[in-house]
mmCIF file of C-alpha atoms in Angstrom:
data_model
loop_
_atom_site.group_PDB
_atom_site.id
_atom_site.type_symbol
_atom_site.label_atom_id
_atom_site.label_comp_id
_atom_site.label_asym_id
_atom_site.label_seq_id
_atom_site.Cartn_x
_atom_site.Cartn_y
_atom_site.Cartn_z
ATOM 1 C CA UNK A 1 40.046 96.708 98.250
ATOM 2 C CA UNK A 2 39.052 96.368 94.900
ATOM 3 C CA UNK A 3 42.087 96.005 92.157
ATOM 4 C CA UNK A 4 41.848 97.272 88.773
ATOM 5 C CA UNK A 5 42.763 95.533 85.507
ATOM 6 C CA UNK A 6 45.757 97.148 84.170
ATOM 7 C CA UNK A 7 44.632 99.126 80.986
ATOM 8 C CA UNK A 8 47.151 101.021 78.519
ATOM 9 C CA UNK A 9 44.226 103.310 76.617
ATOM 10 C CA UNK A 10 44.403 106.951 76.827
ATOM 11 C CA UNK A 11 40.799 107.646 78.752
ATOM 12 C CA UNK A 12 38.151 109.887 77.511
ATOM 13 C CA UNK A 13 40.060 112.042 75.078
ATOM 14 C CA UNK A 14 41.736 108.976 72.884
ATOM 15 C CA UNK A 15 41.997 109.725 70.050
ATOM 16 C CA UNK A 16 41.154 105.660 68.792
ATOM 17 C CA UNK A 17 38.203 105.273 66.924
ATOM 18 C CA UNK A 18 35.107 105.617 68.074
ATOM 19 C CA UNK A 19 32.561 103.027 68.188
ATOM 20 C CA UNK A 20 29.731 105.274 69.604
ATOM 21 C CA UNK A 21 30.003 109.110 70.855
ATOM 22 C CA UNK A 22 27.080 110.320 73.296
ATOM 23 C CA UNK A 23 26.792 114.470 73.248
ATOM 24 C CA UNK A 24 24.946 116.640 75.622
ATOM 25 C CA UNK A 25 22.192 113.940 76.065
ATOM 26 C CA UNK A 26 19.121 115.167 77.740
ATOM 27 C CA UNK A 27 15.558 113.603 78.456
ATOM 28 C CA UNK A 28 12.476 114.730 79.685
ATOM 29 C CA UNK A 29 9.095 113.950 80.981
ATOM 30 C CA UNK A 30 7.552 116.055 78.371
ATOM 31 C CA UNK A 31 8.148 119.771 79.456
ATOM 32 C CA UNK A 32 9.571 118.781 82.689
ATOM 33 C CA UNK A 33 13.005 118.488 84.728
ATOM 34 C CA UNK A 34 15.736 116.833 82.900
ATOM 35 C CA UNK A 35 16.173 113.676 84.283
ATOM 36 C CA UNK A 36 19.348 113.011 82.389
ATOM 37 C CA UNK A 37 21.311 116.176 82.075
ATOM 38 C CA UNK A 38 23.704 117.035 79.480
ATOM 39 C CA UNK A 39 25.920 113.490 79.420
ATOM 40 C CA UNK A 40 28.641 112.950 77.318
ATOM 41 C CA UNK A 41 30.823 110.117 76.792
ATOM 42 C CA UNK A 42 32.601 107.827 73.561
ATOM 43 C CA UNK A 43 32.876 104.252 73.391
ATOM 44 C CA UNK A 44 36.102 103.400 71.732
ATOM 45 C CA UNK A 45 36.477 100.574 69.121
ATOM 46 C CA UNK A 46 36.461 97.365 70.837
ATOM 47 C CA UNK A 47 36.999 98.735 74.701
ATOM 48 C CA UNK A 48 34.244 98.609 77.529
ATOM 49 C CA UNK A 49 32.997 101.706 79.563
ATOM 50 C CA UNK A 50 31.488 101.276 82.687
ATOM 51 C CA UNK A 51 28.569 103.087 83.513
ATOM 52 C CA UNK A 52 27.892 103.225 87.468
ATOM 53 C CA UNK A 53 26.221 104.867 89.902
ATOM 54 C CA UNK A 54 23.071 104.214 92.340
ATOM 55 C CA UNK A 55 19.661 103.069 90.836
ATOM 56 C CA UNK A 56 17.862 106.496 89.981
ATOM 57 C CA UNK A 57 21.173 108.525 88.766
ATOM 58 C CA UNK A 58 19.571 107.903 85.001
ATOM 59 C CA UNK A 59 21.594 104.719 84.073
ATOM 60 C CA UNK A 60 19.543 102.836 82.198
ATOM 61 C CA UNK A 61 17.492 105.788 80.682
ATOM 62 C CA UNK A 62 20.148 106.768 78.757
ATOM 63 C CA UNK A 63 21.028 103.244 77.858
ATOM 64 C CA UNK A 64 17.718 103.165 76.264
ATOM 65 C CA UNK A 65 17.697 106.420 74.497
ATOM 66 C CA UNK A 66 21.139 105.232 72.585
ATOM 67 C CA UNK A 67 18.429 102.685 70.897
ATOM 68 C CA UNK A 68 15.052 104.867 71.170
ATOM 69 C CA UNK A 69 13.653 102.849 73.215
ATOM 70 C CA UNK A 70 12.457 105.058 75.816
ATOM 71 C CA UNK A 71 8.523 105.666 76.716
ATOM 72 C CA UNK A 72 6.888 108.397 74.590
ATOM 73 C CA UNK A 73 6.444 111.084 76.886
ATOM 74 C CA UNK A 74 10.466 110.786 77.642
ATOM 75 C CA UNK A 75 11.859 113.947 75.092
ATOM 76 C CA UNK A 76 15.373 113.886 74.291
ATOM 77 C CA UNK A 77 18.241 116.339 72.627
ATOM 78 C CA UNK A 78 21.296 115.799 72.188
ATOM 79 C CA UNK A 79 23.107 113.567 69.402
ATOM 80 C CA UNK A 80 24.363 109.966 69.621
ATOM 81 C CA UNK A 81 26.582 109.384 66.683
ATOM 82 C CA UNK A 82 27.251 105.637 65.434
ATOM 83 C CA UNK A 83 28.999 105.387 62.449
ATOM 84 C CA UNK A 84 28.859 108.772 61.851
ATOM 85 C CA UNK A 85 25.142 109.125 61.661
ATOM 86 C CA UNK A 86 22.892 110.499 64.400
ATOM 87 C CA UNK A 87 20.894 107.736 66.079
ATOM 88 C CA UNK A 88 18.355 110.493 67.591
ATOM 89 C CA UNK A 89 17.685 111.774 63.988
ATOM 90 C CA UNK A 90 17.251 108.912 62.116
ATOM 91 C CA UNK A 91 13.513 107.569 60.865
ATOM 92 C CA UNK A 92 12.099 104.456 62.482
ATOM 93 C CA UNK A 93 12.890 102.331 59.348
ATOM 94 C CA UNK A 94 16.754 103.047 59.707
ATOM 95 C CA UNK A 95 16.972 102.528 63.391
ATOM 96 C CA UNK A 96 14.858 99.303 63.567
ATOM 97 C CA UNK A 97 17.590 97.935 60.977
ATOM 98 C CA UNK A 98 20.278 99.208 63.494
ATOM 99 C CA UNK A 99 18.543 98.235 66.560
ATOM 100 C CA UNK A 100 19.436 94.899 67.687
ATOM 101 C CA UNK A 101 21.824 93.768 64.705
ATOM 102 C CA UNK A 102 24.524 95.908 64.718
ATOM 103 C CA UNK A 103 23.966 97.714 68.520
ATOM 104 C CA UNK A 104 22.334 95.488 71.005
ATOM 105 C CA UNK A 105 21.399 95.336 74.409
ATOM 106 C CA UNK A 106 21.211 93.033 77.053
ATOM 107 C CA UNK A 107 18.602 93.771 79.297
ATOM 108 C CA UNK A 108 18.063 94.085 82.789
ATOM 109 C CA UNK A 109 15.652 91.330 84.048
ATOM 110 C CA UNK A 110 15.520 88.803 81.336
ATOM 111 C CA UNK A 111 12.251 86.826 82.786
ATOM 112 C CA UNK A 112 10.745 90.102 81.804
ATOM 113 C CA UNK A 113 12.243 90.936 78.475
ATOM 114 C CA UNK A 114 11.936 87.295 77.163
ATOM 115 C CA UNK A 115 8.425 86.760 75.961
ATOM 116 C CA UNK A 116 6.856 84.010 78.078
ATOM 117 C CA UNK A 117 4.908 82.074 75.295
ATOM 118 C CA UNK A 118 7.830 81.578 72.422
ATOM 119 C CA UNK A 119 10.148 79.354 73.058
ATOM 120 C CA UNK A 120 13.810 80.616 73.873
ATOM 121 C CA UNK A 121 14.408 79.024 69.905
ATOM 122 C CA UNK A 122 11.778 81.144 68.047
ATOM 123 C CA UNK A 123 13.336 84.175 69.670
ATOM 124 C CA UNK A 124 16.679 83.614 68.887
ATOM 125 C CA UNK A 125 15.514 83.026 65.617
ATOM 126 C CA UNK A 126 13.423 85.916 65.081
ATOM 127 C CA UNK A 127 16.344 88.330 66.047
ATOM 128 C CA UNK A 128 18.462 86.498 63.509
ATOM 129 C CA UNK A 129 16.099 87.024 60.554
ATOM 130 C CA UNK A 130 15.579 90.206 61.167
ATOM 131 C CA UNK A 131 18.609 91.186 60.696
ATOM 132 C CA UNK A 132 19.850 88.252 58.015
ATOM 133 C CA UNK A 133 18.565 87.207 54.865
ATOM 134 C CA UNK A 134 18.765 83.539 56.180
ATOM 135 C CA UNK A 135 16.294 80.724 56.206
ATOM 136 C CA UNK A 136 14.225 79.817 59.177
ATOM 137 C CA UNK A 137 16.243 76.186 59.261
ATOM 138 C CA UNK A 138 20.230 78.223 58.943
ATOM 139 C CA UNK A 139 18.881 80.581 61.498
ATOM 140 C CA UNK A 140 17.841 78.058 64.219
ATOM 141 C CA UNK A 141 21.326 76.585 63.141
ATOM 142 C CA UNK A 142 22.857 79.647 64.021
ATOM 143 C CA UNK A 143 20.752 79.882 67.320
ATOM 144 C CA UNK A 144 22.186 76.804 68.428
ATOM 145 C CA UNK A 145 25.653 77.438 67.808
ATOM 146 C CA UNK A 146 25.147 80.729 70.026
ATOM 147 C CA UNK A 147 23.613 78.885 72.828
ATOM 148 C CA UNK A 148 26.615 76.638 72.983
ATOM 149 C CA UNK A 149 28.708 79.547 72.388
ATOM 150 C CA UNK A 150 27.566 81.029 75.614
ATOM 151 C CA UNK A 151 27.658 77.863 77.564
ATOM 152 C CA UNK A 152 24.144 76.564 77.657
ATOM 153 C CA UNK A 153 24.147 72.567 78.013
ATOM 154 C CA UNK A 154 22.307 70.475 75.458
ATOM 155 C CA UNK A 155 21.476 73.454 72.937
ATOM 156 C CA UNK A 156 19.219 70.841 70.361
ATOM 157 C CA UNK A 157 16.771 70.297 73.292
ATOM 158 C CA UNK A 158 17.076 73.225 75.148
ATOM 159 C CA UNK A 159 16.443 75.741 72.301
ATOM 160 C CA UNK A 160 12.834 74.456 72.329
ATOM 161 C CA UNK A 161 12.077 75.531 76.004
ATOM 162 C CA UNK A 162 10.446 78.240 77.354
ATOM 163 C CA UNK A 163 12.031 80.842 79.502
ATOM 164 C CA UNK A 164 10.856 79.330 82.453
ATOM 165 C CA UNK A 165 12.164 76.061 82.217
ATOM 166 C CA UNK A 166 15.328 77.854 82.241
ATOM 167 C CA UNK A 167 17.433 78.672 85.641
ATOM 168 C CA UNK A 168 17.992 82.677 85.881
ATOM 169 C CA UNK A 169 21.888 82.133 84.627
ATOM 170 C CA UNK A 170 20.411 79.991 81.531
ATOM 171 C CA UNK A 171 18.082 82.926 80.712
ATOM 172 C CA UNK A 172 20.474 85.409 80.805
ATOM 173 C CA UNK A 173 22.998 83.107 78.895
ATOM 174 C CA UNK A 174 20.206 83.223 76.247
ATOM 175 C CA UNK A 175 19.252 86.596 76.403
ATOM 176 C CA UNK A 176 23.235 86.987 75.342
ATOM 177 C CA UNK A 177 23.128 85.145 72.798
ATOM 178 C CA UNK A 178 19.798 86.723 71.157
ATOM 179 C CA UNK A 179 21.979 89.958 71.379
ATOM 180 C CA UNK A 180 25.283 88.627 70.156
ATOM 181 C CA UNK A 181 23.502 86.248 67.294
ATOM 182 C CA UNK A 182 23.731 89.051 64.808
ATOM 183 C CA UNK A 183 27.592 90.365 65.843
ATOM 184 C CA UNK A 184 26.777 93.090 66.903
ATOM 185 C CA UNK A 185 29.175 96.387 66.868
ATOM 186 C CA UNK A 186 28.212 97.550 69.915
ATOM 187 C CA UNK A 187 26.677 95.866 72.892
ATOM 188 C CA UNK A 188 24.801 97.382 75.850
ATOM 189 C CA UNK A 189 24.533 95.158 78.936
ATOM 190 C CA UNK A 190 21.985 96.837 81.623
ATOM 191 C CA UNK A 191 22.908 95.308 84.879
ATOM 192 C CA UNK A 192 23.563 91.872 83.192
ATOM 193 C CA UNK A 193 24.619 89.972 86.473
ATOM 194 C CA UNK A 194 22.091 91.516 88.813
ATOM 195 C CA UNK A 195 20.095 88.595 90.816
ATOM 196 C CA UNK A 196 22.717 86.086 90.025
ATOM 197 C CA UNK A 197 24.906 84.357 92.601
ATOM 198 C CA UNK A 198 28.730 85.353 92.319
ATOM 199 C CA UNK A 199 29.731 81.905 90.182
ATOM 200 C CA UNK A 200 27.352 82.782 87.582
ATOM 201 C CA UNK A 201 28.294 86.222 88.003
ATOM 202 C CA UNK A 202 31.792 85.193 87.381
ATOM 203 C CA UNK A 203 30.863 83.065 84.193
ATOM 204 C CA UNK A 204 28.718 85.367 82.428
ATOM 205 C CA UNK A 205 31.430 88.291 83.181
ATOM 206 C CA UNK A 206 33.970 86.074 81.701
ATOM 207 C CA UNK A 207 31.798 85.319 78.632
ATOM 208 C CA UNK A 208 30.966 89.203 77.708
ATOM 209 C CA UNK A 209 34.806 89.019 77.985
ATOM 210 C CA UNK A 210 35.606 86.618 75.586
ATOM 211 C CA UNK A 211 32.865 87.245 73.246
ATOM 212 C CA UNK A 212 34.287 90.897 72.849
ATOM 213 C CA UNK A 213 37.516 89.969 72.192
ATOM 214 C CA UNK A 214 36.534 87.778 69.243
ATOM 215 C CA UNK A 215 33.991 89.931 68.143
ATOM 216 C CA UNK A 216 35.764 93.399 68.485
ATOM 217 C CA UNK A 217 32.942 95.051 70.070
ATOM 218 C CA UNK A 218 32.676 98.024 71.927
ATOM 219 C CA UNK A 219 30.383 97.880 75.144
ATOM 220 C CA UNK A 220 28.596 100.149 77.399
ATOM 221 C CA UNK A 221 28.419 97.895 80.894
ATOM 222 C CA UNK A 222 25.791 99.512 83.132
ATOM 223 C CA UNK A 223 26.550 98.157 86.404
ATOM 224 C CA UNK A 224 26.332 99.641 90.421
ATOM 225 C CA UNK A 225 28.718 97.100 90.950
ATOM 226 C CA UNK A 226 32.160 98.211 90.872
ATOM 227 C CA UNK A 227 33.852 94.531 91.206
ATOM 228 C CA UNK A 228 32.272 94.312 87.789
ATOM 229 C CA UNK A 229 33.828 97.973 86.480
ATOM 230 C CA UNK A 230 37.200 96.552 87.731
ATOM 231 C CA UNK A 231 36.960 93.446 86.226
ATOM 232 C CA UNK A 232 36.114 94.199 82.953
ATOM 233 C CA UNK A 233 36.155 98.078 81.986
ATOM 234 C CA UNK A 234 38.721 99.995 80.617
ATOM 235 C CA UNK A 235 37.195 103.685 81.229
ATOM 236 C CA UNK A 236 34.022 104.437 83.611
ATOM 237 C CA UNK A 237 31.729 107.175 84.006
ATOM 238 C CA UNK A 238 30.325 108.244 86.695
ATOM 239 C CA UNK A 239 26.189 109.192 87.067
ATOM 240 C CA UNK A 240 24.722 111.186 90.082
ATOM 241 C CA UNK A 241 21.195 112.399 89.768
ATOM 242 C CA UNK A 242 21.227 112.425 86.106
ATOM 243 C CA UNK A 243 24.704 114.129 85.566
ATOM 244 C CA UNK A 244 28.086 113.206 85.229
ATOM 245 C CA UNK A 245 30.578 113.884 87.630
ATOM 246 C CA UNK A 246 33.472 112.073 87.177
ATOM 247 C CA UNK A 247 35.209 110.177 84.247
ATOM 248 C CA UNK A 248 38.417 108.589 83.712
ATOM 249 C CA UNK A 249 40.428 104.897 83.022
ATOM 250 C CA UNK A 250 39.703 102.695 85.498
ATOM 251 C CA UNK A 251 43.337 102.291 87.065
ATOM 252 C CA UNK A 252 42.860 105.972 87.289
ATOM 253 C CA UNK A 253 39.749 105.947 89.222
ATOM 254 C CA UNK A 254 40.662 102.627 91.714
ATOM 255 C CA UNK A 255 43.740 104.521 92.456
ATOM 256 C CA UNK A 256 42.629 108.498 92.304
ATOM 257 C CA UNK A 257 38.720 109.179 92.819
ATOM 258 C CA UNK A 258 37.997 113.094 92.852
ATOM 259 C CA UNK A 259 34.331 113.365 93.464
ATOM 260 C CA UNK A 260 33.305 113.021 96.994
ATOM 261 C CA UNK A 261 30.433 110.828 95.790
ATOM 262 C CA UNK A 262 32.962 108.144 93.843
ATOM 263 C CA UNK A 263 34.601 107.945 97.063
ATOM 264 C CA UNK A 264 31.381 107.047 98.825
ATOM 265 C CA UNK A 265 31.126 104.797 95.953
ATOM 266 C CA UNK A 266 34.295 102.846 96.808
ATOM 267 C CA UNK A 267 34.293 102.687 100.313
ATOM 268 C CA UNK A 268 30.704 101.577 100.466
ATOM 269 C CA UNK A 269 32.590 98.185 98.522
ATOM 270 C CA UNK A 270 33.879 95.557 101.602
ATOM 271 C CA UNK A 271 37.126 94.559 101.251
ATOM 272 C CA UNK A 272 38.979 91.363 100.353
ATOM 273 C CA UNK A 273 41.631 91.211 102.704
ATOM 274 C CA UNK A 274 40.313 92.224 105.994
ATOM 275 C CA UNK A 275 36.849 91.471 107.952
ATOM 276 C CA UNK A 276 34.748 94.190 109.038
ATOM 277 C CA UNK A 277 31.563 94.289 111.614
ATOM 278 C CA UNK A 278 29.822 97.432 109.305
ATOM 279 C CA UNK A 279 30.092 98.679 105.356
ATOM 280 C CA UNK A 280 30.535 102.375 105.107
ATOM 281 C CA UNK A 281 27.586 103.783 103.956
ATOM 282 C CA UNK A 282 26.392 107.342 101.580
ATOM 283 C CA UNK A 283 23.891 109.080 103.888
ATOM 284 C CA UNK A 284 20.607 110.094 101.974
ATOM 285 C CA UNK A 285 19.330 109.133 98.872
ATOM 286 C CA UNK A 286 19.561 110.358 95.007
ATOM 287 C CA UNK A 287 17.214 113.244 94.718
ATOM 288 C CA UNK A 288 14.370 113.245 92.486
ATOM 289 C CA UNK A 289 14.030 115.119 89.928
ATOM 290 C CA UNK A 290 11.930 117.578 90.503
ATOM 291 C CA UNK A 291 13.451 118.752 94.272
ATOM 292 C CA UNK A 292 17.061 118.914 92.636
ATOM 293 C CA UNK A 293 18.067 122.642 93.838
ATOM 294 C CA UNK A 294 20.584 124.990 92.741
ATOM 295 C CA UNK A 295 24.266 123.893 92.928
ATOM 296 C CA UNK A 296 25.993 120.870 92.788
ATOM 297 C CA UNK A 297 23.220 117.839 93.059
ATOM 298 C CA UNK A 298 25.396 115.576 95.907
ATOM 299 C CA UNK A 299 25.635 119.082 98.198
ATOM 300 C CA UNK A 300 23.208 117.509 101.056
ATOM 301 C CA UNK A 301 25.027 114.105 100.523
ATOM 302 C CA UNK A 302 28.835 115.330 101.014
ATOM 303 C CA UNK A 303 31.160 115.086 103.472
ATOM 304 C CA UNK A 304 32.948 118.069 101.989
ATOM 305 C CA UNK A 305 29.984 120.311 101.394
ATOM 306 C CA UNK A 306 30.878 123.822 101.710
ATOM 307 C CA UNK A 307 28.669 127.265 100.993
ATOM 308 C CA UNK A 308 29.738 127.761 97.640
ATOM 309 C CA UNK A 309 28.638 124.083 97.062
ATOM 310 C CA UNK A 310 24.867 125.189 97.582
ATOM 311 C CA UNK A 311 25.706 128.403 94.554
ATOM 312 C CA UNK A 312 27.818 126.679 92.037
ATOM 313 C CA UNK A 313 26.803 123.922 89.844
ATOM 314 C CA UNK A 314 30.068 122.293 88.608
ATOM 315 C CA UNK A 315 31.317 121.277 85.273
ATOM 316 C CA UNK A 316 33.278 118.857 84.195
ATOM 317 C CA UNK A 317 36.697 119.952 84.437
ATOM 318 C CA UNK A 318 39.821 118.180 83.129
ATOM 319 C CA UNK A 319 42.231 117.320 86.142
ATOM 320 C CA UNK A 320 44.685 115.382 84.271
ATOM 321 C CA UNK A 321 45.287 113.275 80.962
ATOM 322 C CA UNK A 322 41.929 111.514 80.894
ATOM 323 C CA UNK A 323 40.592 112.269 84.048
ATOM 324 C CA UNK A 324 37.186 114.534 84.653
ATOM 325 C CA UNK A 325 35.535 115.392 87.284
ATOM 326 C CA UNK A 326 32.828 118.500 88.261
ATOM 327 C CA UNK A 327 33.421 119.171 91.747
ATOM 328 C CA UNK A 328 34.716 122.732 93.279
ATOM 329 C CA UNK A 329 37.029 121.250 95.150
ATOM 330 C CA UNK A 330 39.209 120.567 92.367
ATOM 331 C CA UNK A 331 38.406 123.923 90.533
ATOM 332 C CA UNK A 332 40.080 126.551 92.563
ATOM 333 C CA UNK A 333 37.820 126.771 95.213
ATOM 334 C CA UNK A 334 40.107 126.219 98.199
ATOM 335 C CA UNK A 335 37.515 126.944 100.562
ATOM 336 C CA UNK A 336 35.551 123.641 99.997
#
């Protein structure tokens, strides 16, 4: 069983200020399906929201769309509001001064978003002046003091490697610190512990956690791990097929999941106090996009699935203070 930090925010409807509000987000392979459909979620002022849900649900596409960084044949609507202006809307000039200064991301695979032939140093540095009107010899000073700040040994010598000389934790320390260089107001971390073993995994999770306490940053943590959403979220949404279907504080989700598929979620997790021969599994696999049918998207995955399933496509219904969820079964429809 997985345990929950305690948290004392008020969930999706708090009324704290907002670091970042996603509405009705939708993308597109040019005139095609949506492949994200209509999300919505805020990032409060200094919290964390988990993002989960199994590789294909649309994750990290619309992690990439909060910074424009999607492929050109993606299309998007919606509006994602930072600071009161409209990310989506803005011209390239505005968002490349936003992008990576004062909202940055930590990427996925770092031996694939570092560039192989600049030294870890230069592209520290180059993130730094980009954003700061700093010399090149204050902004390798300031690339040193993050690589120490995020743990990496020796930062004089090891600022002039390459990211191969560097062990997968070191290049994700440093791909942390390239974000965090600038102080960023809002961090998002794609998967940052994926490929690590757990005591890295532990040490990077408690560095995002220290960093955004002293920095006061809000963060979007895209994770299928839900030891991670325990350990360090306060609210968590949660992504099937390109939709939402359930939202809520974490204690509340731990301790009250309502969508049959964020059950499967957490019982596909192996427990800590008891041994077991075989994990509980979700039977099937996310949909594509272009066979999703009428009704609600997890029908031929459910263990509740009913004929109205098949009809109705659910919205995201309150079900208590904080706590959505778009499945019939909590809607009035007694028969599912």
């Amino acid at each position: 069983m997985i345990l929950a930090r305690n948290t004392d925010d008020s969930g999706p409807d708090s009324t704290q200020q907002t670091a970042l509000s996603v509405k009705d987000l939708r993308l597109s392979i040019n005139n095609g399906p949506s492949i994200v459909d209509g999300v919505s979620f805020d990032i409060p002022k200094g919290k964390v929201l988990g993002l989960v849900g199994e590789s294909g649900c649309g994750k990290s596409l619309t992690a990439l769309s909060i910074l424009r960084l999607t492929a050109p044949v993606i299309r998007s609507s919606g509006r994602i509001f930072y600071q009161g202006e409209d990310l989506l809307a803005m011209d390239e000039e505005r968002i490349r001064r936003i992008r990576g200064g004062e909202v940055a991301m930590i990427f996925q695979e770092p031996m694939t978003s570092l560039n192989p032939v600049f030294t870890i140093g230069d592209q520290i540095v180059e993130a730094v002046r980009t954003h700061h009107r700093v010399s090149a010899a204050q902004a390798r000073e300031m690339a040193i003091a993050f690589l120490e700040r995020v743990g990496i040994p020796s930062p004089q010598k090891r600022i002039d490697h390459y990211p191969h000389q560097l062990s997968g934790g070191m290049r994700q320390r440093a791909m942390i610190a390239m974000a965090l260089v600038s102080r960023p107001r809002v961090l998002i971390a794609d998967e940052p512990t994926t490929a690590l073993d757990v005591t890295i995994q532990a040490q990077i999770l408690d560095l995002l956690r220290s960093l955004q306490s002293e920095l006061d940053m809000a963060i979007l943590m895209i994770t299928h791990d839900l030891g991670v959403v325990a350990e360090l979220a306060d609210e968590v949404v949660v992504m099937y097929a390109g939709r939402v279907v359930e939202h809520s504080t974490v204690a509340e989700l731990f301790s009250r999941p309502l969508h049959p598929y964020t059950e499967g979620l957490l019982e596909s997790v192996p427990p800590v106090d008891e041994d077991v021969d075989r994990l509980s599994a979700i039977p099937g696999v996310v949909p594509s996009f272009d066979r999703i049918s009428s009704g609600c998207r997890f029908a031929d995955r459910c263990r509740y699935v009913a004929d109205p399933c098949r009809a109705i496509d659910p919205a995201l219904a309150p079900m208590g203070p904080g706590h959505l969820v778009a499945c019939i079964r909590h809607q009035g429809y007694r028969q599912c």
